[in-house]
PDB file of C-alpha atoms in Angstrom:
ATOM      1  CA  GLU C  26      57.734  57.199 144.003  1.00 65.00           C
ATOM      2  CA  THR C  27      60.171  58.651 146.501  1.00 70.00           C
ATOM      3  CA  GLY C  28      60.242  57.524 150.118  1.00 88.00           C
ATOM      4  CA  VAL C  29      59.129  60.982 151.280  1.00 94.00           C
ATOM      5  CA  THR C  30      55.680  61.073 152.851  1.00 95.00           C
ATOM      6  CA  GLN C  31      53.581  64.033 153.955  1.00 96.00           C
ATOM      7  CA  SER C  32      50.447  64.376 156.037  1.00 96.00           C
ATOM      8  CA  PRO C  33      47.731  65.360 155.774  1.00 96.00           C
ATOM      9  CA  THR C  34      47.102  65.374 152.028  1.00 95.00           C
ATOM     10  CA  HIS C  35      44.500  68.129 152.224  1.00 96.00           C
ATOM     11  CA  LEU C  36      43.553  70.636 154.889  1.00 96.00           C
ATOM     12  CA  ILE C  37      41.008  73.424 155.211  1.00 98.00           C
ATOM     13  CA  LYS C  38      41.516  76.149 157.812  1.00 98.00           C
ATOM     14  CA  THR C  39      40.070  79.569 158.493  1.00 98.00           C
ATOM     15  CA  ARG C  40      41.965  82.826 158.637  1.00 98.00           C
ATOM     16  CA  GLY C  41      43.783  83.346 161.938  1.00 98.00           C
ATOM     17  CA  GLN C  42      44.058  79.663 162.797  1.00 98.00           C
ATOM     18  CA  GLN C  43      47.270  77.696 163.173  1.00 98.00           C
ATOM     19  CA  VAL C  44      48.320  74.622 161.179  1.00 98.00           C
ATOM     20  CA  THR C  45      50.964  71.893 161.467  1.00 98.00           C
ATOM     21  CA  LEU C  46      52.130  69.910 158.456  1.00 98.00           C
ATOM     22  CA  ARG C  47      54.272  66.794 158.746  1.00 98.00           C
ATOM     23  CA  CYS C  48      56.962  65.172 156.626  1.00 97.00           C
ATOM     24  CA  SER C  49      58.856  61.909 156.883  1.00 96.00           C
ATOM     25  CA  SER C  50      62.126  61.909 155.015  1.00 92.00           C
ATOM     26  CA  GLN C  51      63.509  59.182 152.816  1.00 89.00           C
ATOM     27  CA  SER C  52      65.623  56.533 154.534  1.00 86.00           C
ATOM     28  CA  GLY C  53      69.246  57.653 154.837  1.00 84.00           C
ATOM     29  CA  HIS C  54      68.416  61.348 154.414  1.00 88.00           C
ATOM     30  CA  ASN C  55      69.144  63.842 157.202  1.00 89.00           C
ATOM     31  CA  THR C  56      68.120  67.098 155.538  1.00 90.00           C
ATOM     32  CA  VAL C  57      64.582  68.352 154.990  1.00 94.00           C
ATOM     33  CA  SER C  58      63.572  71.411 153.000  1.00 94.00           C
ATOM     34  CA  TRP C  59      60.107  72.960 152.843  1.00 97.00           C
ATOM     35  CA  TYR C  60      58.671  74.797 149.837  1.00 97.00           C
ATOM     36  CA  GLN C  61      55.428  76.663 149.190  1.00 98.00           C
ATOM     37  CA  GLN C  62      53.860  76.339 145.746  1.00 96.00           C
ATOM     38  CA  ALA C  63      51.060  78.805 145.082  1.00 96.00           C
ATOM     39  CA  LEU C  64      48.633  78.000 142.295  1.00 93.00           C
ATOM     40  CA  GLY C  65      50.228  78.482 138.889  1.00 91.00           C
ATOM     41  CA  GLN C  66      53.686  79.223 140.275  1.00 94.00           C
ATOM     42  CA  GLY C  67      56.942  77.445 140.930  1.00 95.00           C
ATOM     43  CA  PRO C  68      57.856  76.283 144.432  1.00 96.00           C
ATOM     44  CA  GLN C  69      59.408  78.866 146.766  1.00 96.00           C
ATOM     45  CA  PHE C  70      61.904  77.913 149.448  1.00 95.00           C
ATOM     46  CA  ILE C  71      60.656  78.384 153.021  1.00 96.00           C
ATOM     47  CA  PHE C  72      63.466  76.872 155.112  1.00 94.00           C
ATOM     48  CA  GLN C  73      65.715  73.875 155.524  1.00 92.00           C
ATOM     49  CA  TYR C  74      66.634  71.675 158.490  1.00 93.00           C
ATOM     50  CA  TYR C  75      69.868  69.748 158.791  1.00 89.00           C
ATOM     51  CA  ARG C  76      70.387  67.488 161.785  1.00 87.00           C
ATOM     52  CA  GLU C  77      67.634  69.233 163.769  1.00 90.00           C
ATOM     53  CA  GLU C  78      68.985  72.761 163.182  1.00 91.00           C
ATOM     54  CA  GLU C  79      67.550  75.364 160.800  1.00 90.00           C
ATOM     55  CA  ASN C  80      70.009  75.897 157.964  1.00 87.00           C
ATOM     56  CA  GLY C  81      68.781  78.579 155.652  1.00 87.00           C
ATOM     57  CA  ARG C  82      65.517  80.435 155.346  1.00 91.00           C
ATOM     58  CA  GLY C  83      63.720  82.037 152.442  1.00 91.00           C
ATOM     59  CA  ASN C  84      61.684  85.219 152.391  1.00 92.00           C
ATOM     60  CA  PHE C  85      58.900  84.079 154.708  1.00 96.00           C
ATOM     61  CA  PRO C  86      57.716  85.776 157.925  1.00 96.00           C
ATOM     62  CA  PRO C  87      58.428  84.365 161.401  1.00 96.00           C
ATOM     63  CA  ARG C  88      54.919  82.940 161.680  1.00 98.00           C
ATOM     64  CA  PHE C  89      56.303  80.167 159.470  1.00 98.00           C
ATOM     65  CA  SER C  90      58.364  77.947 161.765  1.00 97.00           C
ATOM     66  CA  GLY C  91      59.606  74.401 161.778  1.00 96.00           C
ATOM     67  CA  LEU C  92      61.124  71.525 163.639  1.00 96.00           C
ATOM     68  CA  GLN C  93      63.205  68.501 162.790  1.00 96.00           C
ATOM     69  CA  PHE C  94      63.201  65.460 165.031  1.00 94.00           C
ATOM     70  CA  PRO C  95      65.999  62.980 165.820  1.00 93.00           C
ATOM     71  CA  ASN C  96      64.596  60.571 163.243  1.00 91.00           C
ATOM     72  CA  TYR C  97      64.899  63.435 160.700  1.00 92.00           C
ATOM     73  CA  SER C  98      61.163  63.803 160.203  1.00 95.00           C
ATOM     74  CA  SER C  99      59.982  67.390 160.197  1.00 97.00           C
ATOM     75  CA  GLU C 100      57.061  69.701 160.904  1.00 98.00           C
ATOM     76  CA  LEU C 101      56.077  72.993 159.340  1.00 98.00           C
ATOM     77  CA  ASN C 102      53.975  75.257 161.546  1.00 98.00           C
ATOM     78  CA  VAL C 103      52.122  78.304 160.300  1.00 98.00           C
ATOM     79  CA  ASN C 104      50.493  80.675 162.788  1.00 97.00           C
ATOM     80  CA  ALA C 105      47.866  83.341 162.173  1.00 98.00           C
ATOM     81  CA  LEU C 106      46.900  81.930 158.797  1.00 98.00           C
ATOM     82  CA  GLU C 107      46.193  84.366 155.976  1.00 98.00           C
ATOM     83  CA  LEU C 108      44.253  83.793 152.775  1.00 97.00           C
ATOM     84  CA  ASP C 109      47.500  83.998 150.765  1.00 97.00           C
ATOM     85  CA  ASP C 110      48.859  80.999 152.676  1.00 98.00           C
ATOM     86  CA  SER C 111      46.600  78.802 150.540  1.00 98.00           C
ATOM     87  CA  ALA C 112      49.041  76.672 148.550  1.00 97.00           C
ATOM     88  CA  LEU C 113      50.615  73.266 148.061  1.00 96.00           C
ATOM     89  CA  TYR C 114      53.313  72.736 150.698  1.00 97.00           C
ATOM     90  CA  LEU C 115      56.106  70.476 149.555  1.00 97.00           C
ATOM     91  CA  CYS C 116      58.691  68.729 151.648  1.00 96.00           C
ATOM     92  CA  ALA C 117      61.967  67.517 150.134  1.00 95.00           C
ATOM     93  CA  SER C 118      64.575  65.307 151.713  1.00 93.00           C
ATOM     94  CA  SER C 119      68.224  64.907 150.788  1.00 89.00           C
ATOM     95  CA  GLN C 120      71.381  63.235 151.981  1.00 83.00           C
ATOM     96  CA  GLY C 121      72.962  66.220 153.638  1.00 70.00           C
ATOM     97  CA  LEU C 122      74.913  69.370 153.179  1.00 62.00           C
ATOM     98  CA  THR C 123      78.245  67.569 152.980  1.00 58.00           C
ATOM     99  CA  VAL C 124      77.155  66.106 149.674  1.00 57.00           C
ATOM    100  CA  ARG C 125      76.833  69.295 147.674  1.00 59.00           C
ATOM    101  CA  GLU C 126      75.808  67.525 144.518  1.00 64.00           C
ATOM    102  CA  GLU C 127      72.945  65.796 146.239  1.00 77.00           C
ATOM    103  CA  THR C 128      69.427  65.765 144.879  1.00 88.00           C
ATOM    104  CA  GLN C 129      66.311  66.805 146.751  1.00 91.00           C
ATOM    105  CA  TYR C 130      63.484  64.293 146.532  1.00 93.00           C
ATOM    106  CA  PHE C 131      59.985  65.615 147.016  1.00 95.00           C
ATOM    107  CA  GLY C 132      56.947  64.260 148.766  1.00 95.00           C
ATOM    108  CA  PRO C 133      53.414  64.459 147.329  1.00 94.00           C
ATOM    109  CA  GLY C 134      52.631  67.681 149.197  1.00 95.00           C
ATOM    110  CA  THR C 135      49.896  68.961 151.482  1.00 97.00           C
ATOM    111  CA  ARG C 136      47.291  71.192 149.909  1.00 96.00           C
ATOM    112  CA  LEU C 137      46.193  73.889 152.347  1.00 98.00           C
ATOM    113  CA  LEU C 138      43.112  76.013 151.769  1.00 98.00           C
ATOM    114  CA  VAL C 139      42.562  79.024 154.018  1.00 98.00           C
ATOM    115  CA  LEU C 140      39.040  80.439 154.044  1.00 97.00           C
TER     116      LEU C 140
ATOM    117  CA  ALA D   6      71.015  86.131 144.094  1.00 80.00           C
ATOM    118  CA  GLN D   7      70.081  83.175 141.941  1.00 87.00           C
ATOM    119  CA  SER D   8      67.164  83.098 139.516  1.00 92.00           C
ATOM    120  CA  VAL D   9      65.606  80.942 136.831  1.00 96.00           C
ATOM    121  CA  ALA D  10      63.475  81.905 133.857  1.00 97.00           C
ATOM    122  CA  GLN D  11      61.233  79.603 131.858  1.00 98.00           C
ATOM    123  CA  PRO D  12      60.106  81.850 129.003  1.00 97.00           C
ATOM    124  CA  GLU D  13      57.265  79.649 127.750  1.00 97.00           C
ATOM    125  CA  ASP D  14      54.155  79.074 129.838  1.00 97.00           C
ATOM    126  CA  GLN D  15      53.115  76.244 127.533  1.00 98.00           C
ATOM    127  CA  VAL D  16      54.725  74.114 124.839  1.00 98.00           C
ATOM    128  CA  ASN D  17      52.595  72.145 122.398  1.00 98.00           C
ATOM    129  CA  VAL D  18      54.048  69.252 120.414  1.00 98.00           C
ATOM    130  CA  ALA D  19      52.671  66.333 118.447  1.00 98.00           C
ATOM    131  CA  GLU D  20      53.356  62.813 119.635  1.00 98.00           C
ATOM    132  CA  GLY D  21      56.514  61.431 118.046  1.00 97.00           C
ATOM    133  CA  ASN D  22      58.022  64.855 117.411  1.00 98.00           C
ATOM    134  CA  PRO D  23      61.034  66.197 119.312  1.00 98.00           C
ATOM    135  CA  LEU D  24      60.371  68.535 122.224  1.00 97.00           C
ATOM    136  CA  THR D  25      62.335  71.320 123.869  1.00 98.00           C
ATOM    137  CA  VAL D  26      61.475  73.121 127.102  1.00 98.00           C
ATOM    138  CA  LYS D  27      63.607  76.199 127.655  1.00 98.00           C
ATOM    139  CA  CYS D  28      65.358  77.372 130.818  1.00 98.00           C
ATOM    140  CA  THR D  29      67.830  80.167 131.502  1.00 97.00           C
ATOM    141  CA  TYR D  30      69.475  80.893 134.828  1.00 96.00           C
ATOM    142  CA  SER D  31      71.473  83.454 136.751  1.00 93.00           C
ATOM    143  CA  VAL D  32      73.896  82.616 139.568  1.00 89.00           C
ATOM    144  CA  SER D  33      77.099  84.152 140.859  1.00 84.00           C
ATOM    145  CA  GLY D  34      79.124  80.943 140.690  1.00 82.00           C
ATOM    146  CA  ASN D  35      79.055  77.770 138.665  1.00 85.00           C
ATOM    147  CA  PRO D  36      75.492  76.443 138.825  1.00 89.00           C
ATOM    148  CA  TYR D  37      73.984  73.149 139.807  1.00 91.00           C
ATOM    149  CA  LEU D  38      70.936  72.728 137.542  1.00 94.00           C
ATOM    150  CA  PHE D  39      67.922  70.458 137.867  1.00 96.00           C
ATOM    151  CA  TRP D  40      64.757  69.497 136.015  1.00 97.00           C
ATOM    152  CA  TYR D  41      61.662  68.242 137.803  1.00 97.00           C
ATOM    153  CA  VAL D  42      58.272  67.164 136.457  1.00 97.00           C
ATOM    154  CA  GLN D  43      54.928  67.543 138.210  1.00 96.00           C
ATOM    155  CA  TYR D  44      51.820  65.569 137.324  1.00 92.00           C
ATOM    156  CA  PRO D  45      48.374  66.805 138.442  1.00 85.00           C
ATOM    157  CA  ASN D  46      47.894  66.791 142.209  1.00 77.00           C
ATOM    158  CA  ARG D  47      51.343  65.322 142.735  1.00 80.00           C
ATOM    159  CA  GLY D  48      54.692  66.427 144.122  1.00 85.00           C
ATOM    160  CA  LEU D  49      57.786  67.062 142.047  1.00 93.00           C
ATOM    161  CA  GLN D  50      59.575  64.132 140.426  1.00 95.00           C
ATOM    162  CA  PHE D  51      63.313  64.414 139.736  1.00 94.00           C
ATOM    163  CA  LEU D  52      64.302  64.024 136.053  1.00 96.00           C
ATOM    164  CA  LEU D  53      67.967  64.957 135.769  1.00 95.00           C
ATOM    165  CA  LYS D  54      70.717  67.266 136.976  1.00 94.00           C
ATOM    166  CA  TYR D  55      73.894  68.939 135.809  1.00 93.00           C
ATOM    167  CA  ILE D  56      76.721  69.320 138.286  1.00 89.00           C
ATOM    168  CA  THR D  57      79.900  69.258 136.212  1.00 86.00           C
ATOM    169  CA  GLY D  58      81.426  67.461 133.239  1.00 87.00           C
ATOM    170  CA  ASP D  59      79.683  66.605 129.986  1.00 90.00           C
ATOM    171  CA  ASN D  60      77.309  69.378 128.909  1.00 93.00           C
ATOM    172  CA  LEU D  61      74.715  66.843 127.732  1.00 96.00           C
ATOM    173  CA  VAL D  62      72.994  65.182 130.652  1.00 96.00           C
ATOM    174  CA  LYS D  63      70.730  62.161 130.276  1.00 96.00           C
ATOM    175  CA  GLY D  64      67.909  61.491 132.697  1.00 94.00           C
ATOM    176  CA  SER D  65      64.764  59.501 133.297  1.00 92.00           C
ATOM    177  CA  TYR D  66      62.138  58.551 130.689  1.00 93.00           C
ATOM    178  CA  GLY D  67      64.368  59.439 127.720  1.00 95.00           C
ATOM    179  CA  PHE D  68      64.804  63.080 128.681  1.00 97.00           C
ATOM    180  CA  GLU D  69      68.088  64.917 128.326  1.00 97.00           C
ATOM    181  CA  ALA D  70      69.272  68.459 128.885  1.00 98.00           C
ATOM    182  CA  GLU D  71      72.078  70.531 127.463  1.00 96.00           C
ATOM    183  CA  PHE D  72      74.072  72.910 129.636  1.00 96.00           C
ATOM    184  CA  ASN D  73      75.320  75.989 127.771  1.00 96.00           C
ATOM    185  CA  LYS D  74      77.453  78.203 129.969  1.00 94.00           C
ATOM    186  CA  SER D  75      77.853  81.049 127.464  1.00 94.00           C
ATOM    187  CA  GLN D  76      74.095  81.323 127.002  1.00 95.00           C
ATOM    188  CA  THR D  77      73.351  80.493 130.669  1.00 95.00           C
ATOM    189  CA  SER D  78      70.794  77.947 129.499  1.00 97.00           C
ATOM    190  CA  PHE D  79      69.776  74.426 130.439  1.00 98.00           C
ATOM    191  CA  HIS D  80      67.098  73.357 127.961  1.00 98.00           C
ATOM    192  CA  LEU D  81      65.233  70.082 128.430  1.00 98.00           C
ATOM    193  CA  LYS D  82      64.880  67.874 125.362  1.00 98.00           C
ATOM    194  CA  LYS D  83      63.424  64.593 124.209  1.00 98.00           C
ATOM    195  CA  PRO D  84      63.818  63.143 120.700  1.00 97.00           C
ATOM    196  CA  SER D  85      60.295  61.708 120.489  1.00 97.00           C
ATOM    197  CA  ALA D  86      57.457  62.979 122.669  1.00 97.00           C
ATOM    198  CA  LEU D  87      54.796  60.735 124.221  1.00 97.00           C
ATOM    199  CA  VAL D  88      51.269  61.727 125.228  1.00 97.00           C
ATOM    200  CA  SER D  89      52.193  60.587 128.743  1.00 95.00           C
ATOM    201  CA  ASP D  90      54.918  63.286 128.856  1.00 96.00           C
ATOM    202  CA  SER D  91      52.164  65.894 129.211  1.00 97.00           C
ATOM    203  CA  ALA D  92      52.806  67.545 132.570  1.00 97.00           C
ATOM    204  CA  LEU D  93      54.249  70.630 134.245  1.00 97.00           C
ATOM    205  CA  TYR D  94      58.030  70.947 134.043  1.00 98.00           C
ATOM    206  CA  PHE D  95      60.200  72.974 136.403  1.00 98.00           C
ATOM    207  CA  CYS D  96      63.801  74.046 136.015  1.00 98.00           C
ATOM    208  CA  ALA D  97      65.732  74.786 139.224  1.00 96.00           C
ATOM    209  CA  VAL D  98      69.163  76.150 140.100  1.00 94.00           C
ATOM    210  CA  ARG D  99      71.391  75.983 143.132  1.00 89.00           C
ATOM    211  CA  ASP D 100      74.449  78.143 143.668  1.00 80.00           C
ATOM    212  CA  PRO D 101      77.049  75.868 145.313  1.00 75.00           C
ATOM    213  CA  THR D 102      78.839  78.873 146.788  1.00 73.00           C
ATOM    214  CA  ASN D 103      75.855  79.395 149.083  1.00 70.00           C
ATOM    215  CA  ALA D 104      76.054  77.760 152.487  1.00 62.00           C
ATOM    216  CA  GLY D 105      72.717  76.005 152.179  1.00 65.00           C
ATOM    217  CA  ASN D 106      71.369  74.015 149.295  1.00 74.00           C
ATOM    218  CA  MET D 107      68.251  76.022 148.543  1.00 87.00           C
ATOM    219  CA  LEU D 108      66.712  75.408 145.152  1.00 92.00           C
ATOM    220  CA  THR D 109      65.347  78.332 143.164  1.00 94.00           C
ATOM    221  CA  PHE D 110      62.652  77.290 140.708  1.00 96.00           C
ATOM    222  CA  GLY D 111      61.339  78.796 137.515  1.00 97.00           C
ATOM    223  CA  GLY D 112      57.662  79.417 137.038  1.00 97.00           C
ATOM    224  CA  GLY D 113      57.102  76.179 135.182  1.00 97.00           C
ATOM    225  CA  THR D 114      56.236  75.201 131.607  1.00 98.00           C
ATOM    226  CA  ARG D 115      53.190  73.140 130.779  1.00 97.00           C
ATOM    227  CA  LEU D 116      53.959  70.550 128.119  1.00 98.00           C
ATOM    228  CA  MET D 117      51.020  69.348 126.046  1.00 97.00           C
ATOM    229  CA  VAL D 118      51.664  66.374 123.758  1.00 97.00           C
ATOM    230  CA  LYS D 119      48.824  65.716 121.330  1.00 97.00           C
ATOM    231  CA  PRO D 120      48.176  62.342 119.687  1.00 95.00           C
TER     232      PRO D 120
END
């Protein structure tokens, strides 16, 4: 098991609502990346935070936003939920961008169902 | 743009036999390559990575992978499969010339090891 934790484990929302997912990074890691994994697909990069600043974003609309806190934990916020947002949301932590060979370690994920 | 292809949706192998899970990639620079495994209702677990050096990389649980630059491949291998190896396997690539360290994943290959 990695030291990356995510909450909640499961969540059910209705279309149009807003959701906040949380991630605690592994000790010693200052970079958090978020991925969306739709059913039967590989994870897709949403965005990354390094030392509380967004550092890279994938092909996701602005209603997907995030935060990183001074303790390097992170939140993913999704506004105006759509049915297609139903997926497993994965958080990954790593040591930082200065270590280019570094490995991303994933948490167990939050499964979001939008009805 | 970077991309990964896993040409087989599923690989079936008998316990004790060797296994291979295929992966090909496309990046503009020299790639960083990763293999992750996902068990049901779990996050991704890191298996191994290739950064530079020896083309044969050894990882966790007896897995290894061979980097072939001319064929742009990074196939995952194990000499003797176990039933407990049955899971979903993902290949991922990162282009180190990019500013961030976004991972691009393949679609995954389901490995079924039969007793």
